[in-house]
Coordinates of C-alpha atoms and ligand atoms in Angstrom, one line a residue:
M1 CA 79.1 85.6 132.6
S2 CA 76.5 86.5 129.6
V3 CA 73.3 84.9 130.0
I4 CA 73.0 81.3 129.0
S5 CA 69.4 80.5 128.0
V6 CA 69.3 77.2 128.6
P7 CA 67.4 75.9 131.4
F8 CA 70.0 74.1 133.6
S9 CA 68.9 71.2 135.5
C10 CA 72.6 69.6 136.2
M11 CA 73.5 70.2 139.1
S12 CA 73.9 66.7 140.2
L13 CA 76.9 66.7 138.3
F14 CA 78.8 69.4 139.6
D15 CA 78.1 66.8 143.0
K16 CA 80.2 65.0 141.2
L17 CA 82.7 66.9 139.7
N18 CA 86.2 67.9 141.3
A19 CA 85.4 70.9 141.8
T20 CA 88.1 73.5 141.1
P21 CA 87.9 76.9 142.8
E22 CA 87.3 78.2 139.5
L23 CA 83.8 75.9 139.1
R24 CA 82.7 76.7 142.4
Q25 CA 83.1 80.2 140.9
V26 CA 81.2 79.5 138.5
H27 CA 78.3 77.3 140.5
G28 CA 78.1 79.8 142.4
H29 CA 77.8 82.4 140.1
M30 CA 75.0 80.4 137.7
V31 CA 72.6 79.9 142.0
K32 CA 73.4 83.2 142.5
S33 CA 72.4 84.2 138.7
N34 CA 69.0 81.9 139.0
L35 CA 70.9 80.6 136.2
I36 CA 70.1 76.9 137.9
S37 CA 67.7 75.9 140.8
S38 CA 67.6 73.7 143.7
S39 CA 64.5 71.4 142.4
S40 CA 66.2 70.6 138.9
Y41 CA 69.6 69.5 141.1
L42 CA 69.2 65.8 140.6
S43 CA 68.5 66.0 136.4
T44 CA 71.8 64.8 135.0
N45 CA 71.4 66.1 131.9
P46 CA 74.8 66.9 130.0
F47 CA 73.2 68.6 127.0
A48 CA 73.0 71.8 129.4
F49 CA 76.5 71.6 130.7
Y50 CA 77.8 71.6 127.0
S51 CA 75.6 75.1 126.9
I52 CA 77.7 76.6 129.9
V53 CA 80.9 75.0 128.4
R54 CA 80.2 77.2 124.8
T55 CA 79.3 80.1 126.7
L56 CA 82.9 80.6 129.1
S57 CA 84.4 79.3 125.7
L58 CA 83.1 82.2 123.5
Q59 CA 85.0 84.1 126.7
S60 CA 88.8 84.3 125.9
Q61 CA 89.4 84.4 129.9
N62 CA 87.2 81.7 131.1
Q63 CA 88.5 79.7 127.9
Y64 CA 90.3 77.3 129.9
L65 CA 88.0 77.2 132.4
S66 CA 85.3 75.9 129.7
I67 CA 88.2 73.1 128.5
A68 CA 88.6 71.7 131.8
L69 CA 84.7 71.9 132.6
Y70 CA 84.5 69.6 129.7
S71 CA 87.4 67.0 130.2
Q72 CA 85.4 67.0 134.0
I73 CA 82.1 66.3 132.6
I74 CA 82.8 63.4 129.6
S75 CA 84.4 61.6 132.3
L76 CA 82.0 61.0 133.8
L77 CA 79.5 60.4 131.8
D78 CA 78.7 56.9 130.8
D79 CA 76.7 57.8 127.5
L80 CA 79.2 59.8 125.3
H81 CA 76.1 59.7 123.5
G82 CA 75.8 63.6 121.6
I83 CA 79.3 65.0 122.8
E84 CA 81.1 65.0 119.1
F85 CA 78.9 68.2 117.9
L86 CA 81.0 70.2 121.1
L87 CA 84.1 67.8 119.8
P88 CA 85.9 70.2 117.4
S89 CA 85.5 73.6 119.2
V90 CA 87.5 72.3 122.3
L91 CA 89.8 70.8 120.5
K92 CA 90.9 73.6 119.0
M93 CA 90.9 75.5 122.1
C94 CA 92.8 72.4 123.2
G95 CA 95.4 73.4 120.7
M96 CA 95.6 77.0 121.6
L97 CA 95.9 77.0 125.0
L98 CA 98.5 74.2 125.2
A99 CA 96.1 72.3 127.5
F100 CA 98.0 69.3 127.3
D101 CA 96.3 67.2 130.3
E102 CA 93.0 68.0 129.2
G103 CA 93.7 67.5 125.4
R104 CA 95.0 63.9 126.4
Q105 CA 92.1 63.3 128.5
I106 CA 89.6 64.2 125.7
H107 CA 91.6 62.2 123.5
G108 CA 90.7 59.0 125.5
Q109 CA 87.3 59.6 125.7
I110 CA 87.1 60.3 122.0
L111 CA 88.5 56.3 121.8
K112 CA 86.1 55.8 124.5
G113 CA 83.6 56.8 122.6
R114 CA 84.7 56.2 119.3
F115 CA 84.8 58.8 118.0
Q116 CA 88.0 58.7 116.1
D117 CA 86.6 58.0 112.6
D118 CA 84.5 61.2 112.3
P119 CA 86.6 63.1 110.2
F120 CA 85.9 66.8 112.0
V121 CA 86.8 65.3 115.3
A122 CA 90.2 63.0 113.6
N123 CA 90.7 66.4 112.5
S124 CA 90.5 68.7 115.3
L125 CA 92.3 66.0 116.9
L126 CA 95.1 66.5 114.5
R127 CA 95.2 69.8 114.5
M128 CA 95.3 69.5 118.4
Y129 CA 99.0 67.6 118.5
L130 CA 99.9 69.9 115.4
D131 CA 99.4 73.1 117.2
W132 CA 101.3 71.7 120.6
G133 CA 104.2 71.1 117.6
E134 CA 103.8 67.2 118.8
L135 CA 104.7 65.6 115.2
E136 CA 105.3 62.5 116.5
F137 CA 101.7 62.0 118.1
A138 CA 99.9 63.8 115.6
G139 CA 101.8 61.0 113.0
R140 CA 99.9 58.5 115.2
V141 CA 96.1 60.4 114.3
F142 CA 97.2 60.7 111.0
D143 CA 98.1 57.4 110.3
K144 CA 94.7 55.8 111.8
M145 CA 92.3 57.9 110.1
P146 CA 90.4 55.8 107.4
N147 CA 89.0 59.2 105.6
R148 CA 91.9 61.3 104.9
D149 CA 91.1 64.6 103.2
V150 CA 92.6 67.3 101.9
F151 CA 93.0 69.4 105.1
S152 CA 93.9 66.7 107.0
W153 CA 96.8 66.5 104.3
N154 CA 97.6 69.8 104.9
S155 CA 97.7 70.1 108.5
M156 CA 99.7 68.3 109.0
I157 CA 102.4 69.9 106.0
S158 CA 101.7 72.5 107.6
G159 CA 102.5 70.9 111.3
C160 CA 105.5 69.8 109.7
V161 CA 107.1 73.5 108.2
K162 CA 105.9 74.7 111.5
V163 CA 108.2 73.0 113.9
G164 CA 111.3 72.4 110.4
D165 CA 110.8 69.4 109.7
I166 CA 111.0 70.2 105.9
G167 CA 112.1 66.1 104.7
L168 CA 108.9 64.8 106.0
A169 CA 106.6 67.4 104.9
Q170 CA 108.2 67.0 101.7
R171 CA 107.6 63.3 101.6
L172 CA 103.5 63.9 102.1
F173 CA 103.3 66.4 99.8
G174 CA 105.0 64.0 97.6
E175 CA 102.7 61.4 99.0
M176 CA 99.4 63.7 98.7
P177 CA 97.3 62.3 96.3
E178 CA 95.4 65.5 95.5
K179 CA 97.3 68.5 96.2
D180 CA 94.9 71.8 96.4
V181 CA 96.4 75.9 97.0
V182 CA 97.0 75.4 100.6
S183 CA 99.0 72.4 100.1
C184 CA 101.9 74.5 97.5
N185 CA 101.4 77.6 99.4
S186 CA 102.3 75.7 102.8
M187 CA 105.5 73.8 101.1
I188 CA 106.8 76.9 99.7
D189 CA 106.6 79.0 102.4
G190 CA 108.5 76.0 104.3
L191 CA 110.7 75.4 101.5
I192 CA 111.6 79.0 101.7
K193 CA 112.2 78.7 105.7
C194 CA 114.4 75.7 105.0
G195 CA 116.9 78.2 102.6
L196 CA 115.3 76.6 100.0
C197 CA 114.4 78.7 97.8
D198 CA 115.0 77.9 94.5
D199 CA 112.6 74.9 94.6
A200 CA 109.8 77.1 96.2
V201 CA 110.3 78.9 93.3
D202 CA 109.9 75.9 91.2
L203 CA 106.8 75.1 93.3
F204 CA 105.1 78.3 92.8
E205 CA 106.0 78.7 89.2
G206 CA 104.8 74.9 88.3
M207 CA 101.4 76.2 90.5
N208 CA 97.9 76.7 88.0
V209 CA 96.3 78.5 90.6
R210 CA 97.8 80.8 93.0
D211 CA 95.6 83.0 95.6
V212 CA 96.6 85.9 97.1
V213 CA 98.5 83.6 100.4
S214 CA 101.0 82.4 97.0
W215 CA 101.9 85.6 95.9
T216 CA 102.3 86.5 99.4
T217 CA 104.6 83.5 100.7
M218 CA 106.6 83.9 97.7
I219 CA 107.5 88.2 97.9
S220 CA 108.4 87.5 101.3
G221 CA 110.4 84.7 101.0
Y222 CA 112.6 86.4 98.5
V223 CA 112.8 89.4 100.6
H224 CA 114.4 86.8 103.5
N225 CA 116.0 85.6 100.9
S226 CA 118.4 88.9 100.5
R227 CA 117.0 88.9 97.1
P228 CA 115.0 92.0 96.5
N229 CA 114.6 92.6 92.9
A230 CA 113.1 89.5 92.9
A231 CA 110.5 90.3 95.2
L232 CA 110.0 93.5 93.3
E233 CA 109.4 91.8 90.3
L234 CA 107.0 89.2 91.7
F235 CA 105.0 92.1 93.0
R236 CA 104.5 94.0 89.9
R237 CA 102.9 90.5 88.0
M238 CA 101.1 90.1 90.7
L239 CA 99.6 93.4 89.9
D240 CA 99.4 92.6 86.0
S241 CA 97.9 89.0 87.0
G242 CA 95.1 91.0 88.6
V243 CA 95.5 89.6 91.8
E244 CA 94.8 92.2 94.7
P245 CA 98.3 92.1 97.0
D246 CA 97.4 92.2 100.9
V247 CA 99.3 93.9 103.7
V248 CA 101.8 91.4 104.1
A249 CA 102.4 91.3 100.5
L250 CA 102.6 95.3 100.9
V251 CA 104.7 95.3 103.6
N252 CA 107.4 92.9 102.3
T253 CA 107.1 94.5 98.9
L254 CA 108.0 98.2 100.6
S255 CA 110.7 96.4 102.4
A256 CA 112.7 95.2 99.4
I257 CA 112.2 98.9 97.8
A258 CA 114.0 100.2 101.1
D259 CA 116.8 98.0 100.9
L260 CA 117.0 98.6 97.3
G261 CA 116.6 101.8 97.8
F262 CA 114.1 102.6 94.7
P263 CA 112.3 106.3 95.6
D264 CA 110.4 105.9 92.5
E265 CA 109.6 102.4 93.2
G266 CA 108.4 103.6 97.2
R267 CA 106.2 106.7 95.5
R268 CA 104.6 104.7 93.3
I269 CA 103.3 102.0 96.1
H270 CA 102.9 104.2 98.2
A271 CA 100.4 105.6 95.4
Y272 CA 98.8 102.7 95.2
I273 CA 98.1 102.4 98.6
R274 CA 96.7 105.8 98.8
G275 CA 94.4 105.1 95.4
R276 CA 92.8 101.8 97.4
N277 CA 92.6 103.2 100.3
I278 CA 94.3 101.3 103.0
K279 CA 95.0 102.4 106.2
L280 CA 97.9 103.5 107.1
S281 CA 97.4 102.0 110.3
S282 CA 96.8 98.8 109.1
G283 CA 98.9 96.1 109.6
N284 CA 102.8 97.5 110.0
I285 CA 102.2 99.8 106.9
G286 CA 102.8 102.4 108.2
S287 CA 106.0 102.2 109.9
A288 CA 107.1 100.7 106.3
L289 CA 106.5 103.4 104.3
I290 CA 108.5 105.0 106.7
D291 CA 111.3 103.0 106.4
M292 CA 110.8 102.8 103.2
Y293 CA 111.1 106.3 102.2
F294 CA 114.1 106.9 105.0
K295 CA 116.0 104.3 103.3
C296 CA 115.8 105.9 100.3
G297 CA 116.9 108.9 101.2
L298 CA 113.2 110.9 101.0
V299 CA 113.2 112.4 104.9
N300 CA 110.4 114.6 104.0
N301 CA 108.5 112.0 102.9
A302 CA 108.6 109.6 106.1
Y303 CA 108.0 113.0 108.3
N304 CA 104.7 113.4 105.8
V305 CA 103.9 109.7 106.7
F306 CA 104.7 110.0 110.1
K307 CA 102.7 113.0 110.6
R308 CA 99.8 111.2 109.1
L309 CA 99.7 108.3 111.1
C310 CA 99.9 110.1 114.0
A311 CA 96.8 112.4 112.9
G312 CA 94.3 109.5 111.8
D313 CA 92.2 107.8 114.9
G314 CA 95.4 108.4 117.3
S315 CA 96.0 104.3 117.3
G316 CA 99.3 105.5 115.1
A317 CA 100.8 107.5 117.4
R318 CA 100.1 105.2 120.4
R319 CA 102.7 102.4 118.4
T320 CA 106.2 102.2 119.9
G321 CA 107.1 100.9 116.6
N322 CA 106.1 103.7 114.0
W323 CA 107.9 106.0 117.0
N324 CA 111.2 103.5 116.2
S325 CA 110.9 103.9 112.9
M326 CA 111.3 108.1 112.9
I327 CA 114.3 107.8 115.0
S328 CA 116.3 104.9 113.7
G329 CA 115.0 106.6 110.0
L330 CA 116.8 110.5 111.3
A331 CA 119.8 108.2 113.0
M332 CA 120.4 106.3 109.2
H333 CA 120.8 110.5 108.2
G334 CA 123.1 111.3 110.9
F335 CA 119.7 113.9 112.2
G336 CA 121.4 113.2 115.8
Q337 CA 118.9 116.3 116.8
E338 CA 115.9 115.5 115.1
A339 CA 115.4 111.8 116.2
I340 CA 116.2 113.6 119.7
E341 CA 113.3 116.3 119.3
I342 CA 111.0 112.7 118.1
F343 CA 112.4 110.9 121.5
D344 CA 111.2 113.8 123.1
E345 CA 107.7 113.9 122.0
M346 CA 107.3 110.4 122.3
E347 CA 107.7 110.5 125.8
R348 CA 105.5 113.8 126.2
N349 CA 102.9 111.7 123.7
E350 CA 103.9 108.3 126.7
V351 CA 104.2 106.2 124.3
K352 CA 106.5 103.6 126.1
P353 CA 109.9 103.5 124.5
D354 CA 111.4 99.5 124.1
G355 CA 115.6 98.5 123.9
I356 CA 114.9 99.6 119.8
T357 CA 114.2 102.9 120.9
F358 CA 117.3 103.0 122.8
L359 CA 119.3 101.2 119.9
G360 CA 118.0 104.0 117.6
L361 CA 118.8 106.7 119.5
L362 CA 121.9 105.7 120.6
N363 CA 122.9 105.4 117.0
A364 CA 122.0 108.9 115.8
C365 CA 124.1 110.4 118.7
S366 CA 126.6 108.7 118.1
H367 CA 126.8 109.7 113.9
R368 CA 126.5 112.6 115.0
G369 CA 128.6 112.6 117.5
L370 CA 127.1 113.8 120.6
V371 CA 128.8 112.0 123.3
E372 CA 127.0 113.7 126.5
E373 CA 123.9 113.3 124.7
G374 CA 124.8 109.5 124.2
K375 CA 125.8 109.2 128.0
H376 CA 122.5 110.5 128.6
Y377 CA 120.2 108.0 126.7
F378 CA 122.0 105.2 128.2
T379 CA 121.4 106.1 131.7
L380 CA 118.2 106.8 130.9
M381 CA 117.2 103.6 129.7
L382 CA 118.0 101.7 132.7
Q383 CA 117.8 103.8 135.3
K384 CA 113.7 105.5 134.0
Y385 CA 112.5 102.7 131.8
K386 CA 114.4 99.6 133.4
L387 CA 115.5 98.0 130.1
K388 CA 118.6 95.7 130.4
P389 CA 120.5 97.0 127.6
S390 CA 122.0 93.9 124.6
I391 CA 125.0 93.5 123.6
Q392 CA 123.8 95.8 120.1
H393 CA 122.6 98.3 123.3
Y394 CA 127.4 98.4 123.6
G395 CA 128.3 98.2 120.6
C396 CA 126.3 101.5 120.2
L397 CA 128.0 102.9 123.3
I398 CA 131.7 101.5 122.3
D399 CA 130.9 103.3 118.3
L400 CA 129.7 106.6 120.1
F401 CA 133.1 107.1 121.8
G402 CA 135.3 105.1 119.5
R403 CA 134.3 107.3 116.6
A404 CA 135.0 110.7 119.1
G405 CA 138.4 109.6 119.6
R406 CA 137.3 109.1 123.8
F407 CA 139.4 105.5 123.5
E408 CA 139.9 105.5 127.6
A409 CA 135.6 105.6 127.7
M410 CA 135.7 103.6 125.3
Q411 CA 138.1 100.8 127.2
K412 CA 136.0 101.6 130.2
V413 CA 132.9 100.1 128.7
I414 CA 134.7 96.9 127.2
D415 CA 135.9 96.7 130.6
E416 CA 132.5 96.6 132.3
M417 CA 130.2 95.0 130.0
P418 CA 128.7 91.9 131.6
M419 CA 129.2 90.1 128.1
K420 CA 132.0 89.8 125.7
P421 CA 132.2 91.9 122.6
D422 CA 131.0 90.8 119.4
A423 CA 132.5 91.0 116.1
T424 CA 130.5 94.0 115.7
A425 CA 131.6 95.4 118.8
W426 CA 135.2 95.0 117.9
K427 CA 134.9 96.5 114.3
S428 CA 133.5 100.0 115.6
I429 CA 136.6 99.9 117.4
L430 CA 138.5 98.7 114.5
S431 CA 137.0 101.1 112.8
A432 CA 137.7 104.0 115.5
C433 CA 141.2 102.9 115.6
V434 CA 141.7 103.5 111.7
K435 CA 139.6 107.0 111.4
H436 CA 142.0 107.5 114.7
H437 CA 145.0 106.0 114.1
Y438 CA 146.0 103.5 116.7
V439 CA 147.5 101.1 115.3
T440 CA 148.3 99.1 117.9
M441 CA 145.4 98.5 119.6
G442 CA 143.4 98.4 115.8
K443 CA 145.7 95.3 115.0
Q444 CA 144.8 93.6 118.7
A445 CA 140.4 94.1 117.3
A446 CA 140.7 93.1 114.0
M447 CA 142.8 89.8 115.6
K448 CA 139.5 89.7 117.7
V449 CA 136.9 90.3 114.6
I450 CA 139.2 87.7 112.7
E451 CA 138.2 85.4 115.5
L452 CA 134.7 85.8 115.6
A453 CA 133.7 85.8 111.9
P454 CA 136.9 85.0 110.1
D455 CA 135.0 84.7 106.6
D456 CA 133.9 89.0 107.1
S457 CA 136.7 90.4 104.0
S458 CA 136.4 94.0 105.8
C459 CA 138.4 93.5 109.1
Y460 CA 140.7 92.2 106.4
V461 CA 140.5 95.3 104.8
L462 CA 140.2 98.2 107.4
L463 CA 143.9 96.4 109.1
S464 CA 145.0 96.8 105.7
N465 CA 143.7 100.4 105.3
L466 CA 145.5 101.0 109.0
Y467 CA 148.7 99.8 107.7
A468 CA 148.5 101.8 104.6
K469 CA 148.3 105.2 106.4
S470 CA 151.1 104.8 108.1
E471 CA 152.4 103.0 105.4
Q472 CA 153.9 99.6 106.3
W473 CA 153.4 98.0 103.0
T474 CA 155.0 94.8 104.1
E475 CA 151.7 94.2 106.2
V476 CA 149.4 95.5 103.8
E477 CA 151.1 93.0 101.3
R478 CA 150.8 90.3 104.2
I479 CA 147.0 90.5 104.2
R480 CA 146.6 90.3 101.1
K481 CA 148.4 87.0 101.1
L482 CA 146.1 85.8 104.5
M483 CA 143.5 87.2 102.4
K484 CA 144.5 85.0 99.2
E485 CA 145.2 81.7 101.1
R486 CA 142.2 81.8 103.4
G487 CA 140.1 82.0 100.2
I488 CA 137.9 85.7 100.7
R489 CA 137.6 88.0 98.3
K490 CA 137.3 91.6 99.1
V491 CA 133.9 92.6 98.3
P492 CA 134.2 94.5 94.8
G493 CA 132.7 98.1 95.6
C494 CA 129.0 98.2 93.5
S495 CA 127.6 101.3 93.3
S496 CA 123.6 102.2 91.4
V497 CA 122.2 105.3 89.7
M498 CA 119.0 106.4 89.3
I499 CA 118.1 107.2 86.3
K500 CA 114.0 107.8 85.1
G501 CA 113.2 105.3 87.9
K502 CA 115.6 102.6 86.2
M503 CA 118.4 101.5 88.4
H504 CA 122.3 101.4 86.8
E505 CA 124.8 99.5 88.4
F506 CA 128.8 100.0 88.5
L507 CA 131.2 98.0 89.6
V508 CA 134.5 99.2 90.7
G509 CA 136.7 99.6 87.8
K510 CA 133.9 98.2 85.1
E511 CA 129.9 99.5 84.5
M512 CA 127.3 97.3 84.4
G513 CA 124.4 96.8 81.7
V514 CA 124.7 100.0 81.3
G515 CA 127.2 99.8 77.4
C516 CA 129.2 102.9 77.7
R517 CA 132.2 102.6 79.2
A518 CA 134.0 104.3 77.5
V519 CA 131.4 108.1 77.4
V520 CA 131.7 107.4 81.6
L521 CA 135.7 107.1 81.8
S522 CA 135.9 110.2 79.6
K523 CA 133.7 112.3 80.8
L524 CA 135.0 111.6 84.1
K525 CA 138.2 112.5 83.2
E526 CA 137.0 116.3 82.2
V527 CA 134.9 115.8 85.4
I528 CA 138.1 115.5 87.4
C529 CA 139.8 117.6 85.9
R530 CA 137.4 120.4 86.3
L531 CA 137.2 119.7 90.3
K532 CA 140.7 120.0 90.4
S533 CA 141.0 123.5 89.2
Q534 CA 138.8 123.8 91.5
G535 CA 140.9 122.8 94.6
Y536 CA 140.1 118.8 94.7
E537 CA 143.5 116.8 95.2
P538 CA 143.0 112.5 95.0
D539 CA 143.4 111.5 98.5
L540 CA 146.0 109.0 97.7
S541 CA 146.0 107.3 101.2
Q542 CA 143.1 106.2 100.4
V543 CA 144.4 103.2 98.2
L544 CA 145.6 100.2 99.4
V545 CA 148.3 99.1 97.1
D546 CA 152.3 100.1 97.3
A547 CA 152.1 101.8 93.3
E548 CA 153.4 104.5 91.5
E549 CA 151.4 108.1 92.3
E550 CA 150.5 108.3 88.7
E551 CA 148.4 104.5 89.5
K552 CA 147.3 105.3 92.5
E553 CA 145.5 108.0 91.0
S554 CA 143.8 106.6 88.4
L555 CA 142.6 103.3 90.9
L556 CA 141.0 106.2 92.7
S557 CA 138.9 107.8 89.9
V558 CA 137.1 104.3 89.2
H559 CA 135.5 103.8 92.2
S560 CA 132.0 102.7 91.8
E561 CA 130.7 105.2 93.1
K562 CA 132.2 108.2 91.2
M563 CA 131.0 106.3 88.0
A564 CA 127.3 106.1 88.8
I565 CA 127.9 109.9 90.1
V566 CA 129.6 110.9 86.8
Y567 CA 127.2 109.0 85.0
G568 CA 124.3 110.1 86.7
L569 CA 125.8 113.8 86.0
I570 CA 125.6 112.7 82.6
N571 CA 122.1 111.4 82.1
L572 CA 119.7 113.7 85.0
D573 CA 118.1 116.6 84.3
K574 CA 121.0 119.6 85.5
G575 CA 120.2 120.4 89.2
A576 CA 117.9 117.1 89.2
P577 CA 119.0 115.3 93.2
M578 CA 120.7 112.4 92.1
H579 CA 120.0 108.9 94.4
I580 CA 123.4 106.9 94.5
V581 CA 123.5 103.5 96.6
K582 CA 126.7 101.8 97.7
N583 CA 127.0 98.2 99.0
L584 CA 130.1 99.5 101.1
R585 CA 131.3 102.3 103.5
V586 CA 131.9 105.3 100.9
C587 CA 135.9 106.2 101.1
S588 CA 136.9 109.9 101.7
D589 CA 138.2 110.4 98.5
C590 CA 134.9 109.6 97.2
H591 CA 133.3 111.7 99.8
S592 CA 135.4 114.9 98.7
F593 CA 134.7 114.5 95.0
S594 CA 131.0 114.1 95.9
K595 CA 131.1 117.3 98.3
L596 CA 132.6 119.1 95.1
V597 CA 130.6 117.8 92.2
S598 CA 127.4 118.7 94.5
S599 CA 128.5 122.6 94.5
V600 CA 130.1 122.7 91.3
Y601 CA 127.3 120.9 89.0
K602 CA 124.5 122.0 91.4
H603 CA 123.5 118.8 92.1
E604 CA 122.4 117.5 95.6
I605 CA 122.9 113.9 96.0
I606 CA 121.5 111.4 98.0
L607 CA 124.5 108.9 98.8
R608 CA 123.6 105.7 100.4
D609 CA 126.6 103.7 101.6
Q610 CA 126.4 100.2 104.2
N611 CA 125.8 102.0 107.2
R612 CA 124.5 105.2 106.7
F613 CA 122.9 108.3 104.5
H614 CA 125.0 111.7 103.1
H615 CA 123.4 114.2 102.2
F616 CA 125.6 116.2 99.7
K617 CA 124.9 119.6 99.0
Q618 CA 126.4 123.1 97.8
G619 CA 129.6 121.9 98.3
S620 CA 129.2 119.9 102.7
C621 CA 127.6 117.0 103.5
S622 CA 125.5 116.3 106.7
C623 CA 127.4 113.7 107.6
N624 CA 129.6 116.9 108.3
D625 CA 132.6 114.6 107.7
Y626 CA 131.7 112.6 110.4
W627 CA 131.0 108.6 109.1
Ligands
ZN1 ZN1 136.2 105.7 96.6
ZN2 ZN1 129.0 112.2 104.2

């Protein structure tokens, strides 16, 4: 205990206390360190005790003890004069430490001493109940407050938001006499958390004064509502309006950029972070940057951030999250061996892996067909690190065996896993069946996915794919009808290509916002012609309708990624790398098309599809045609 500078002369109180072992320890310690002497034993000055309470409260390990001491003292005192000056900090601790009994006891004393009208005391009491999530008790305190200030209202509103009672929050917000920026920020946060993003936008746009929290809340709101474009736009507006973003705003914006896959934007924010001397180790900036670079297809940049993060004061190298970002990023790009190397280094550095680390590793193995390695890491996770595998880990294992065509091993995992496979696991099984052409099992898996996730269009498409491959056109037609009956619409393929810092979007068969459909289509014809002379043969099995050969070919040629690539060929400088983002999995025809374009037109194509990255270079793909 640190030195207590007030004379202690209040030991008779100790005698009365229902002394817990901890309190006796405090007593003993004070006698030993001569903080109290036996001669002062008789005095009953409570202020000395308050000093002890205050001293204990400043030591995080003794905070609970200080509350216990305080609540006992005030229950023994007849004259409560002077206790109010400590009440706010003690109530705050009761709230923080969830000290229910002590908090209620202190509340009783507050009523007894008639301190409830003191605005500081009343607000602290309110906060305590809100910290406990006791909205009803908080409401009672609030209703009885004679002088509610803006702090009281704001506490109530943020308390309602915290427990998810958006209705009450909205009512209070409406009744609040004078709202400030904090009230609006809480309300925006609450609306976003309840999925009422548009109401949040209205409120945000209507604010006269906004602080950094307002901007940050709105940006992260967009990110969590899958509106990355809006998040990025708002971030730009924030900079334009002269508000300096905080770490949370930067991390959220990086996550929006990662979603969009805009490498230029990502580089710009990285430059901003460097320019402001913001440390990579502050908050999650480092791992957000790594993640962003991976998702924008810039693997080397991700490596560089990681290296700098580990080089600094070493704190970056100790954070599991940073290693996890590296491993999952490499997995996404199909760099299985590299992901394993990072893991080895992690072990050498004695950084403890967690469930996410192994999820990344298993993904890396499965994307690369490293079956034995995958099995090894699954066992390592169980035996060495004693981590309990989640359904996602089993899903990865199923995927690992399924992709490799090891159906017996896959079945064994399904039979032995402690939980039932979820929709994602069944989808992996279905994909494996499509890949290896197991019609019967595929059909069963598809039925399971449809049962578990009836609105997911992708399994209908996969099943129809499976039938189309074996030319069972009546079945294909039946699935098409089923989808129509159930009102399920196939997500249209959409690809974007980055040209001079701007994204251009193409929807299957159409172009959006470019206004040069004719130019793209005629160039496409020319490119296909040139590729055909180099051995390209359209893979007609990828067309899921029973159509004439010629028609199938033209349906194939308008897949959105082909249009995006051709648009890139028209507009990019010769040899410049081409960044494409596709919303669905790339089909095998577009995959061979892209490989050939990369060699014939000498462009590196970095394509991100729904599941992973493909780096097409000089006629081959980084996925080794294993995706
Ligand atoms: Zn395609
Ligand atoms: Zn590939």
